[in-house]
CSV table of C-alpha atoms in Angstrom, one decimal:
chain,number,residue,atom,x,y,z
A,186,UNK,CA,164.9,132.2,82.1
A,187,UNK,CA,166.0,134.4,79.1
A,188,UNK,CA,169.2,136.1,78.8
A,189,UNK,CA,170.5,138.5,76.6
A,190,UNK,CA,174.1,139.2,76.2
A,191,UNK,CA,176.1,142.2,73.9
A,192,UNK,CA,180.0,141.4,74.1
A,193,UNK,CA,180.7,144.7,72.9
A,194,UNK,CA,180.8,147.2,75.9
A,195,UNK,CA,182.1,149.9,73.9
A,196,UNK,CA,183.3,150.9,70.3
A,197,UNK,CA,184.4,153.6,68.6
A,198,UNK,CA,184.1,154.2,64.7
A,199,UNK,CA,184.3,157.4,62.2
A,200,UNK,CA,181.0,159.3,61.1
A,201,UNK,CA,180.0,157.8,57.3
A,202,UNK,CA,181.2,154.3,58.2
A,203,UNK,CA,178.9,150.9,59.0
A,204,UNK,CA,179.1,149.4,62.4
A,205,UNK,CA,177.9,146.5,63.5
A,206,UNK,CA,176.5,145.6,66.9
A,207,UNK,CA,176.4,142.1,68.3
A,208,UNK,CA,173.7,140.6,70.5
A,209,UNK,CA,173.2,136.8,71.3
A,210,UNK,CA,170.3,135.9,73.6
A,211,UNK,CA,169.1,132.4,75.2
A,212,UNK,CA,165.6,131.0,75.3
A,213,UNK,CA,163.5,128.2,75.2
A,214,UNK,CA,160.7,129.9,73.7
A,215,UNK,CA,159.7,129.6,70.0
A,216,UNK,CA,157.4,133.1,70.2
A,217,UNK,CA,159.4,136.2,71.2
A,218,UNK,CA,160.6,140.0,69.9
A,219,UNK,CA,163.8,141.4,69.7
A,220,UNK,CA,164.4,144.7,70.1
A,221,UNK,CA,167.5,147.2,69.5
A,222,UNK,CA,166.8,150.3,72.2
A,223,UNK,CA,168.8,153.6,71.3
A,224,UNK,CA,169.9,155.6,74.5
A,225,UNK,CA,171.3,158.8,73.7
A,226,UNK,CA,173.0,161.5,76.7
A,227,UNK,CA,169.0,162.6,77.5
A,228,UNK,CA,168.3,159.2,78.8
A,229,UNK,CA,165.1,158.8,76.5
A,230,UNK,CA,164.8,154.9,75.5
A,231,UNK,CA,164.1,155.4,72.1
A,232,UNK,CA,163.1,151.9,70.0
A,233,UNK,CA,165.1,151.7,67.0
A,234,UNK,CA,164.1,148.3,65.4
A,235,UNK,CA,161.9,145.3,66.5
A,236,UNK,CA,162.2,142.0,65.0
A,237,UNK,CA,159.6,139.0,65.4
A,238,UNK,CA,160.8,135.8,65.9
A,239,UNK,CA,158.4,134.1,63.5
A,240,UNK,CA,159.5,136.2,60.6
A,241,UNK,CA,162.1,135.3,58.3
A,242,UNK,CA,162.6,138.5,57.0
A,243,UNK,CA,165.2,141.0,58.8
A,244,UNK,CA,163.8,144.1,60.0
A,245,UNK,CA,165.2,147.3,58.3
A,246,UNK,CA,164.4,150.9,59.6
A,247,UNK,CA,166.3,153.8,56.9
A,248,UNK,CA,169.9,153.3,58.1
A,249,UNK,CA,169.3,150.7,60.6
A,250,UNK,CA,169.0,147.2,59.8
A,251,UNK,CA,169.0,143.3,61.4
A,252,UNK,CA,171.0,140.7,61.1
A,253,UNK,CA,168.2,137.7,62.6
A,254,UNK,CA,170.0,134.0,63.1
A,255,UNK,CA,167.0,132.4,64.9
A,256,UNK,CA,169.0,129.2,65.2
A,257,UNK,CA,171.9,130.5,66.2
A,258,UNK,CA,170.1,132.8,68.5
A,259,UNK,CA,171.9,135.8,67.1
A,260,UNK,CA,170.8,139.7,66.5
A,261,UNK,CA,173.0,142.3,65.5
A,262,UNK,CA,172.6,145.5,64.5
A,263,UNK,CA,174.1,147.3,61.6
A,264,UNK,CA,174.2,151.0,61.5
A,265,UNK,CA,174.7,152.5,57.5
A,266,UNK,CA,176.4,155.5,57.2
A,267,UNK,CA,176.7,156.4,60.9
A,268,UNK,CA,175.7,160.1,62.3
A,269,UNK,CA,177.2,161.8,65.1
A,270,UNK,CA,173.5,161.5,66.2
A,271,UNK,CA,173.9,157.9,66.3
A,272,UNK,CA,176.6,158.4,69.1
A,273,UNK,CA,174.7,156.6,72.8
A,274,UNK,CA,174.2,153.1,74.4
A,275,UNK,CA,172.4,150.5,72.3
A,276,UNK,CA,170.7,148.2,73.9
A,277,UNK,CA,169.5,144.7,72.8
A,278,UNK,CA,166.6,143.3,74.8
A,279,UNK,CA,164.1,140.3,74.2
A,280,UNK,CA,160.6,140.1,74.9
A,281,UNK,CA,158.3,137.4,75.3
A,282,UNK,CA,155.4,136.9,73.0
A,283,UNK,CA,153.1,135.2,75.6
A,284,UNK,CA,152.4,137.3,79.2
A,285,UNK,CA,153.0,140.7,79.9
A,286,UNK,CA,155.5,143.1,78.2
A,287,UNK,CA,158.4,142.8,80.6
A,288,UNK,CA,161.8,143.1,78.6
A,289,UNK,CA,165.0,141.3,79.3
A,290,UNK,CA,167.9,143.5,78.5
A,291,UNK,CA,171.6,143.4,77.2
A,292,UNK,CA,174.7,144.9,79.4
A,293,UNK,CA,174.3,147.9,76.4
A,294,UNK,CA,177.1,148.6,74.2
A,295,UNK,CA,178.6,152.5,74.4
A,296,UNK,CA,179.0,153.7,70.7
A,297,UNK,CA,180.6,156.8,69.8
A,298,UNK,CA,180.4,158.4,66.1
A,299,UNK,CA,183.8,160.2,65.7
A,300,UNK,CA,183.9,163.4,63.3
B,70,UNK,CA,151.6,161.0,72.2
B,71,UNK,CA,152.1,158.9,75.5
B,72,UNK,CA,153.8,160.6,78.1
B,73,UNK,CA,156.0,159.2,81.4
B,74,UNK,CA,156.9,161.1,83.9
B,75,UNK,CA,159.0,160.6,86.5
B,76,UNK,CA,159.5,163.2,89.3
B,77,UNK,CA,162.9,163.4,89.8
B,78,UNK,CA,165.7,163.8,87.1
B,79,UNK,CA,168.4,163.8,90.4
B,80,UNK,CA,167.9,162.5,94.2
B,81,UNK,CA,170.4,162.6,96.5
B,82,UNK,CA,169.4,160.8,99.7
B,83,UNK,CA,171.1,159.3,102.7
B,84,UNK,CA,171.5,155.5,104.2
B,85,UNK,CA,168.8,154.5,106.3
B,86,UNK,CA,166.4,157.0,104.5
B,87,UNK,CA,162.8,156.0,103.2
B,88,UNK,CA,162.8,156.9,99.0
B,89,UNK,CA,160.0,157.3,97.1
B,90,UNK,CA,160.4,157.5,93.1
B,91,UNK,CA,157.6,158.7,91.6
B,92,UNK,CA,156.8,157.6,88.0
B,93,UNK,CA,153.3,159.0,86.5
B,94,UNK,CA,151.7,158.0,83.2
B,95,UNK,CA,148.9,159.4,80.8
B,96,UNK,CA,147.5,157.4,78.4
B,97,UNK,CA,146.0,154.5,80.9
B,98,UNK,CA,148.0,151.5,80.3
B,99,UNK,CA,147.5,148.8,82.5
B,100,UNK,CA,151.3,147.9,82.9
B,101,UNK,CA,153.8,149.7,84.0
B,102,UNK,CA,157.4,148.5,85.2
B,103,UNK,CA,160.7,149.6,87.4
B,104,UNK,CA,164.0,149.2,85.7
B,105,UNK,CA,167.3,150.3,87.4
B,106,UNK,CA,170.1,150.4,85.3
B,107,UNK,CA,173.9,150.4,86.0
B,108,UNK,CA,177.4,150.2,83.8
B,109,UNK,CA,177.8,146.9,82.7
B,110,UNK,CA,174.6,145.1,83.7
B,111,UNK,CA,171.9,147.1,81.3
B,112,UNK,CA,168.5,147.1,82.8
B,113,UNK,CA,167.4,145.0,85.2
B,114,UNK,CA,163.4,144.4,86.3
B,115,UNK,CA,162.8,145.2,89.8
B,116,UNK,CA,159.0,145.3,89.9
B,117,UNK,CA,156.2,145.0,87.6
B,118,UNK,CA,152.3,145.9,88.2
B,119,UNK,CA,149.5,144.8,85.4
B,120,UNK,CA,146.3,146.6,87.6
B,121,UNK,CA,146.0,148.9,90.4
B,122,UNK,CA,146.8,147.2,93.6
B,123,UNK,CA,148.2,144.0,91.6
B,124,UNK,CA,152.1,143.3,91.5
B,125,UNK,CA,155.2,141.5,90.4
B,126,UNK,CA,158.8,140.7,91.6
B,127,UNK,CA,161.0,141.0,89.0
B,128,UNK,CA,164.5,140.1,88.5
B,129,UNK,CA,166.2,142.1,91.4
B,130,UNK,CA,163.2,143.0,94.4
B,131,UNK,CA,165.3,142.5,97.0
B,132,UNK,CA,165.6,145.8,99.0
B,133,UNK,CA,162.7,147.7,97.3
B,134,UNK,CA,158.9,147.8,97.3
B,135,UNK,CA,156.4,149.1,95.1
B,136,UNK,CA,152.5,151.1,95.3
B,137,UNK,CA,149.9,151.0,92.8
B,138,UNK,CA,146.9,153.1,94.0
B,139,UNK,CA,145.8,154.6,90.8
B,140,UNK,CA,145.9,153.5,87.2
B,141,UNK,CA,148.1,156.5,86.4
B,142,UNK,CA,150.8,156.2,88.9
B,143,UNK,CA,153.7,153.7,89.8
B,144,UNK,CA,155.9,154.7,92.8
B,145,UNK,CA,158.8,152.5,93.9
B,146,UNK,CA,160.5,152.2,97.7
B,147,UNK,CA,163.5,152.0,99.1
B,148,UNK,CA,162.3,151.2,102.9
B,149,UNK,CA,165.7,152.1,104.2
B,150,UNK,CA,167.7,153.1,101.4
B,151,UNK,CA,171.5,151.8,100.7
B,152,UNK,CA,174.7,152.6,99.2
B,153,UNK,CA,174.1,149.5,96.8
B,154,UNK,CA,171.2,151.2,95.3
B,155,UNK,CA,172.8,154.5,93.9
B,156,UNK,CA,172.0,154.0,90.5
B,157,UNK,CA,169.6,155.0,88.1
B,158,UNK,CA,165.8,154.0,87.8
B,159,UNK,CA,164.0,153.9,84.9
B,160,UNK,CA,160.1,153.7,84.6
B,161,UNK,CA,157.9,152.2,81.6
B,162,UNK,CA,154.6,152.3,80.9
B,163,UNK,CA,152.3,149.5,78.4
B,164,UNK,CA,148.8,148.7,77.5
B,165,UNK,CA,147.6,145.2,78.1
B,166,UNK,CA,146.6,142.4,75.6
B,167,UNK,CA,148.1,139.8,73.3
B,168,UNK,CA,151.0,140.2,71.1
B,169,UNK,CA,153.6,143.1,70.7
B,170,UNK,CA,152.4,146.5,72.8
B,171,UNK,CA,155.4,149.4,72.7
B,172,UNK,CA,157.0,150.3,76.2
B,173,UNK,CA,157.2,153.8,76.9
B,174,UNK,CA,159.6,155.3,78.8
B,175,UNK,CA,160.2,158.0,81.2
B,176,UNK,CA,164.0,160.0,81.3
B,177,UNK,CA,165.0,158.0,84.3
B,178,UNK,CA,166.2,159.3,88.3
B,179,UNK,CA,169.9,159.2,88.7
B,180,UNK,CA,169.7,158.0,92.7
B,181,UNK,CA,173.0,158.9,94.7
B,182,UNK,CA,172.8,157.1,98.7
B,183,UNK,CA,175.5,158.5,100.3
């Protein structure tokens, strides 16, 4: 079975600043996605950044970026020049590449952009 | 642009009760999924259904069931609901097929069993 695991349950940093977000997972599977999910006070899942296994290259999206270690069987997420928008839970999650579309999910990590 | 619905942003129901959450799509994907989520665990899977009539257990079934009568429409129940389940559901929707297919979801049910 695949876990997923964030270490970070909440931080805290000032608005213009870089964060980073940590996210190690556990598979046996060579195939797979990883996913960063964005869950702001409205509940909306929204998909911030996907990232597939068989590509070398780290996934960027404007501000939002990924740091892929496929061996290491690390993802984290780096947010450039945070927004008070950016402030609600991230979620990592991993999805199998084979089968039906059924995510495995982080414990989230609470981030709040201060002014 | 795909659209999840589910019926009720708050419930409030009592031990013992029978709960039905409601979770409607629109764009005719085959799968469609139950998540609850609570502080400190993320999402979980509780069911997930590929066809009408046609289910999955997920990670955490116990305690819940699920009904697929139409393509469109994914309800999940709490046969006699408990205290342990106050949390809050979230419902997804995907088409079928190989490779990546985006999940949609809906804006979640905050469940309260008191």
């Amino acid at each position: 079975a695949q876990t997923v695991t964030q270490s970070q349950p909440e931080m805290s940093v000032q608005e213009a600043e870089t964060v980073t977000l940590s996210c190690t997972y556990d598979t046996s599977e060579n195939n797979y996605y990883l996913f960063w999910y964005k869950q702001p006070p409205s509940r909306q899942m929204i998909l911030v950044i996907r990232q597939e296994a068989y590509k070398q290259q780290n996934a960027t999206e404007n501000r939002f970026s990924v740091n892929f270690q496929k061996a290491a069987k690390s993802f984290s997420l780096k947010i450039s020049d945070s927004q008070l928008g950016d402030t609600a839970m991230y979620f990592c999650a991993f999805m199998k590449d084979q089968g039906a579309q059924k995510l495995v999910f982080g414990q989230g990590t609470r981030l709040t952009i201060n002014p | 642009d795909v659209k999840v619905t589910q019926s009720s942003r708050y419930l409030v129901k009592r031990t013992g009760e029978k709960v039905f959450l409601e979770c409607v799509q629109d764009m005719d994907h085959e799968n469609m999924f139950w998540y609850r989520q609570d502080p400190g665990l993320g999402l979980r899977l509780i069911y997930f259904s590929y066809d009408v009539k046609m289910k999955e257990k997920g990670d955490i079934p116990e305690g819940y069931s699920v009904s697929r009568e139409k393509k469109e429409r994914f309800s999940l129940i709490l046969e006699s609901a408990s205290t342990n389940q106050t949390s809050m559901y979230l419902c997804a929707s995907s088409l079928a097929g190989r490779g990546y297919r985006p999940l949609h979801f809906g804006n979640g049910t905050r469940l309260t069993v008191t």
